[in-house]
mmCIF file of C-alpha atoms in Angstrom:
data_model
loop_
_atom_site.group_PDB
_atom_site.id
_atom_site.type_symbol
_atom_site.label_atom_id
_atom_site.label_comp_id
_atom_site.label_asym_id
_atom_site.label_seq_id
_atom_site.Cartn_x
_atom_site.Cartn_y
_atom_site.Cartn_z
ATOM 1 C CA MET R 1 103.703 70.181 82.899
ATOM 2 C CA PHE R 2 106.915 69.867 84.842
ATOM 3 C CA PHE R 3 106.531 66.060 84.966
ATOM 4 C CA GLN R 4 105.857 65.883 81.245
ATOM 5 C CA CYS R 5 109.120 67.722 80.425
ATOM 6 C CA ALA R 6 111.035 65.503 82.922
ATOM 7 C CA ILE R 7 109.617 62.432 81.322
ATOM 8 C CA ILE R 8 110.390 63.560 77.745
ATOM 9 C CA GLN R 9 113.932 64.424 78.662
ATOM 10 C CA TYR R 10 114.401 61.114 80.362
ATOM 11 C CA LEU R 11 113.138 59.308 77.337
ATOM 12 C CA ASN R 12 115.372 61.305 75.012
ATOM 13 C CA PHE R 13 118.361 60.603 77.254
ATOM 14 C CA LYS R 14 117.580 56.844 77.055
ATOM 15 C CA LYS R 15 117.429 56.942 73.265
ATOM 16 C CA MET R 16 120.771 58.711 73.144
ATOM 17 C CA ASP R 17 122.251 56.082 75.500
ATOM 18 C CA LEU R 18 120.985 53.345 73.232
ATOM 19 C CA GLY R 19 122.370 55.047 70.116
ATOM 20 C CA VAL R 20 125.810 55.590 71.694
ATOM 21 C CA ALA R 21 125.876 51.976 72.915
ATOM 22 C CA LEU R 22 124.979 50.715 69.404
ATOM 23 C CA VAL R 23 127.648 52.874 67.749
ATOM 24 C CA GLY R 24 130.188 51.750 70.329
ATOM 25 C CA ALA R 25 129.316 48.152 69.722
ATOM 26 C CA LEU R 26 129.656 48.497 65.930
ATOM 27 C CA VAL R 27 133.093 50.222 66.287
ATOM 28 C CA ILE R 28 134.325 47.400 68.490
ATOM 29 C CA VAL R 29 132.998 44.718 66.040
ATOM 30 C CA ALA R 30 134.628 46.638 63.112
ATOM 31 C CA CYS R 31 137.959 46.617 65.049
ATOM 32 C CA ILE R 32 137.916 42.971 66.059
ATOM 33 C CA LEU R 33 136.508 41.450 62.890
ATOM 34 C CA PRO R 34 139.673 41.761 60.707
ATOM 35 C CA PHE R 35 141.655 39.884 63.361
ATOM 36 C CA ILE R 36 139.094 37.054 63.477
ATOM 37 C CA ILE R 37 139.074 36.838 59.670
ATOM 38 C CA MET R 38 142.917 36.717 59.537
ATOM 39 C CA TYR R 39 143.061 33.971 62.299
ATOM 40 C CA LYS R 40 140.349 31.872 60.525
ATOM 41 C CA THR R 41 142.140 32.207 57.140
ATOM 42 C CA LYS R 42 145.482 31.294 58.649
ATOM 43 C CA LYS R 43 144.040 28.205 60.298
ATOM 44 C CA TYR R 44 142.277 27.188 57.053
ATOM 45 C CA LYS R 45 145.547 27.468 55.080
ATOM 46 C CA GLU R 46 147.430 25.469 57.716
ATOM 47 C CA GLU R 47 144.741 22.698 57.591
ATOM 48 C CA GLN R 48 144.896 22.666 53.741
ATOM 49 C CA LEU R 49 148.688 22.374 53.838
ATOM 50 C CA LEU R 50 148.707 19.621 56.332
ATOM 51 C CA GLU R 51 145.922 17.703 54.354
ATOM 52 C CA GLU R 52 148.085 18.133 51.230
ATOM 53 C CA LEU R 53 151.113 16.686 53.040
ATOM 54 C CA LYS R 54 149.157 13.765 54.444
ATOM 55 C CA ASN R 55 147.621 12.961 51.067
ATOM 56 C CA THR R 56 150.854 13.077 49.206
ATOM 57 C CA ALA R 57 152.501 11.006 51.915
ATOM 58 C CA SER R 58 149.726 8.539 51.708
ATOM 59 C CA GLU R 59 150.047 8.343 47.901
ATOM 60 C CA LYS R 60 153.742 7.530 48.285
ATOM 61 C CA GLY R 61 152.812 4.779 50.921
ATOM 62 C CA PHE R 62 153.762 6.696 54.090
ATOM 63 C CA LEU R 63 151.753 7.358 57.110
ATOM 64 C CA LEU R 64 152.639 10.441 59.119
ATOM 65 C CA THR R 65 152.858 9.443 62.907
ATOM 66 C CA ASN R 66 154.265 12.737 64.081
ATOM 67 C CA TYR R 67 153.571 16.072 62.294
ATOM 68 C CA GLU R 68 153.321 19.778 62.889
ATOM 69 C CA VAL R 69 152.096 22.812 61.005
ATOM 70 C CA SER R 70 153.322 26.396 61.366
ATOM 71 C CA GLY R 71 152.288 29.181 59.046
ATOM 72 C CA ASP R 72 153.269 28.142 55.527
ATOM 73 C CA LEU R 73 155.070 24.903 56.307
ATOM 74 C CA ALA R 74 153.973 21.395 57.310
ATOM 75 C CA ILE R 75 156.423 18.720 58.454
ATOM 76 C CA GLY R 76 156.050 15.193 59.582
ATOM 77 C CA ILE R 77 157.690 11.872 60.011
ATOM 78 C CA ASP R 78 156.706 8.281 59.310
ATOM 79 C CA LYS R 79 158.365 6.471 62.237
ATOM 80 C CA THR R 80 157.716 2.957 60.709
ATOM 81 C CA SER R 81 159.225 3.807 57.248
ATOM 82 C CA ASN R 82 161.740 6.267 58.817
ATOM 83 C CA VAL R 83 160.835 9.008 56.281
ATOM 84 C CA PHE R 84 160.951 12.713 56.887
ATOM 85 C CA CYS R 85 158.192 14.712 55.045
ATOM 86 C CA PHE R 86 158.222 18.392 54.356
ATOM 87 C CA CYS R 87 155.791 20.725 52.559
ATOM 88 C CA LYS R 88 156.086 24.426 52.190
ATOM 89 C CA ASN R 89 153.902 26.909 50.321
ATOM 90 C CA VAL R 90 155.214 30.535 50.076
ATOM 91 C CA ARG R 91 153.400 32.812 47.733
ATOM 92 C CA ASP R 92 151.964 29.902 45.660
ATOM 93 C CA ASN R 93 155.502 28.451 45.398
ATOM 94 C CA LYS R 94 155.232 24.919 46.675
ATOM 95 C CA SER R 95 157.999 22.699 47.666
ATOM 96 C CA GLN R 96 157.786 19.052 49.027
ATOM 97 C CA GLU R 97 160.526 16.686 50.107
ATOM 98 C CA PHE R 98 160.307 13.074 51.230
ATOM 99 C CA ILE R 99 163.679 11.907 52.652
ATOM 100 C CA ARG R 100 164.357 8.361 53.711
ATOM 101 C CA LEU R 101 166.310 8.847 56.894
ATOM 102 C CA ASN R 102 168.047 5.383 56.701
ATOM 103 C CA GLU R 103 169.776 6.738 53.585
ATOM 104 C CA VAL R 104 170.989 9.916 55.312
ATOM 105 C CA LYS R 105 174.639 10.103 56.619
ATOM 106 C CA LYS R 106 174.287 13.469 58.290
ATOM 107 C CA CYS R 107 171.690 16.168 59.012
ATOM 108 C CA SER R 108 172.985 19.697 59.696
ATOM 109 C CA LEU R 109 171.218 22.752 60.940
ATOM 110 C CA ILE R 110 171.930 25.838 58.815
ATOM 111 C CA ASN R 111 171.367 29.197 60.605
ATOM 112 C CA LEU R 112 172.613 32.035 58.366
ATOM 113 C CA LYS R 113 172.787 35.344 60.197
ATOM 114 C CA ASN R 114 173.535 38.901 59.109
ATOM 115 C CA SER R 115 175.374 40.771 61.827
ATOM 116 C CA THR R 116 175.183 44.555 62.011
ATOM 117 C CA GLY R 117 176.906 45.997 65.093
ATOM 118 C CA SER R 118 175.587 44.256 68.221
ATOM 119 C CA GLN R 119 172.540 42.825 66.444
ATOM 120 C CA SER R 120 172.303 39.716 64.408
ATOM 121 C CA ILE R 121 169.412 39.044 62.068
ATOM 122 C CA ILE R 122 168.515 35.531 60.863
ATOM 123 C CA ASP R 123 168.525 35.379 57.127
ATOM 124 C CA LYS R 124 167.906 31.694 56.553
ATOM 125 C CA LEU R 125 167.041 28.523 58.518
ATOM 126 C CA ALA R 126 167.361 25.176 56.817
ATOM 127 C CA LEU R 127 168.252 21.497 57.416
ATOM 128 C CA SER R 128 170.875 20.080 55.128
ATOM 129 C CA PHE R 129 170.752 16.352 54.483
ATOM 130 C CA GLU R 130 173.972 14.535 53.351
ATOM 131 C CA PHE R 131 173.447 11.131 52.005
ATOM 132 C CA LYS R 132 175.443 7.927 52.473
ATOM 133 C CA THR R 133 175.856 7.327 48.775
ATOM 134 C CA LYS R 134 177.698 9.957 46.702
ATOM 135 C CA THR R 135 175.210 9.510 43.814
ATOM 136 C CA ASN R 136 172.484 11.313 45.887
ATOM 137 C CA PRO R 137 173.132 15.070 46.057
ATOM 138 C CA SER R 138 172.701 16.961 49.324
ATOM 139 C CA ILE R 139 169.251 18.363 49.986
ATOM 140 C CA SER R 140 168.485 21.488 51.851
ATOM 141 C CA VAL R 141 164.986 21.961 53.396
ATOM 142 C CA VAL R 142 164.423 25.683 53.969
ATOM 143 C CA PHE R 143 162.272 26.554 57.033
ATOM 144 C CA TYR R 144 162.769 30.328 56.727
ATOM 145 C CA ASP R 145 164.243 32.697 54.270
ATOM 146 C CA SER R 146 164.115 36.415 54.835
ATOM 147 C CA GLU R 147 163.833 37.118 51.151
ATOM 148 C CA GLN R 148 160.595 35.113 50.917
ATOM 149 C CA GLN R 149 158.976 35.777 54.404
ATOM 150 C CA LEU R 150 158.575 39.098 56.210
ATOM 151 C CA GLN R 151 159.237 37.788 59.761
ATOM 152 C CA LEU R 152 160.348 34.837 61.722
ATOM 153 C CA SER R 153 157.649 33.311 63.850
ATOM 154 C CA LYS R 154 158.049 29.700 65.293
ATOM 155 C CA GLU R 155 160.540 28.507 62.649
ATOM 156 C CA LEU R 156 163.606 28.673 64.932
ATOM 157 C CA GLN R 157 161.989 26.498 67.669
ATOM 158 C CA LEU R 158 160.488 24.231 64.975
ATOM 159 C CA ILE R 159 163.799 23.628 63.199
ATOM 160 C CA GLU R 160 165.628 22.899 66.493
ATOM 161 C CA LYS R 161 162.890 20.381 67.492
ATOM 162 C CA TRP R 162 162.856 18.547 64.183
ATOM 163 C CA TYR R 163 166.678 18.644 63.951
ATOM 164 C CA SER R 164 166.746 16.735 67.244
ATOM 165 C CA ILE R 165 164.135 14.260 66.155
ATOM 166 C CA ILE R 166 165.780 13.626 62.781
ATOM 167 C CA ASN R 167 169.245 13.099 64.283
ATOM 168 C CA GLN R 168 167.809 10.611 66.812
ATOM 169 C CA LYS R 169 166.298 8.669 63.914
ATOM 170 C CA ILE R 170 169.565 8.797 61.917
ATOM 171 C CA LYS R 171 171.606 7.493 64.854
ATOM 172 C CA ALA R 172 169.089 4.662 65.596
#
């Protein structure tokens, strides 16, 4: 009789362990799954944006030899045609620019900040292109705008990198 009670208690304990383990596993999956879905969705959107930029560049006769995607913007350059390509999609508001760098006189980095006390917050990051001919108006390519995007991610590093690449191409 004693052994039967001990065996029954042992089996009930094992059932409880299995139940607790299953509930714990389900809670962990429920916590991790939203992050996985967000990551996959972000990567899919980035791939779609890059594909759109490549297709549009190809239609215009350009081949992107160097390109990069970050969040809602895709940028690239055709080194043989010396063309800078830019595509941005914020809240279904798409903008594309294809700029022939041999027609550009000057490229400037615009970093608008809002200073409050000892802190400064970046409001806007853009590249401004001034052309050699006066008939072409200046073009600003916005990488980040605090009114359209909640937070700054890699845009600062990205704009500095591409500012350097573009100025090397303009001087060449």
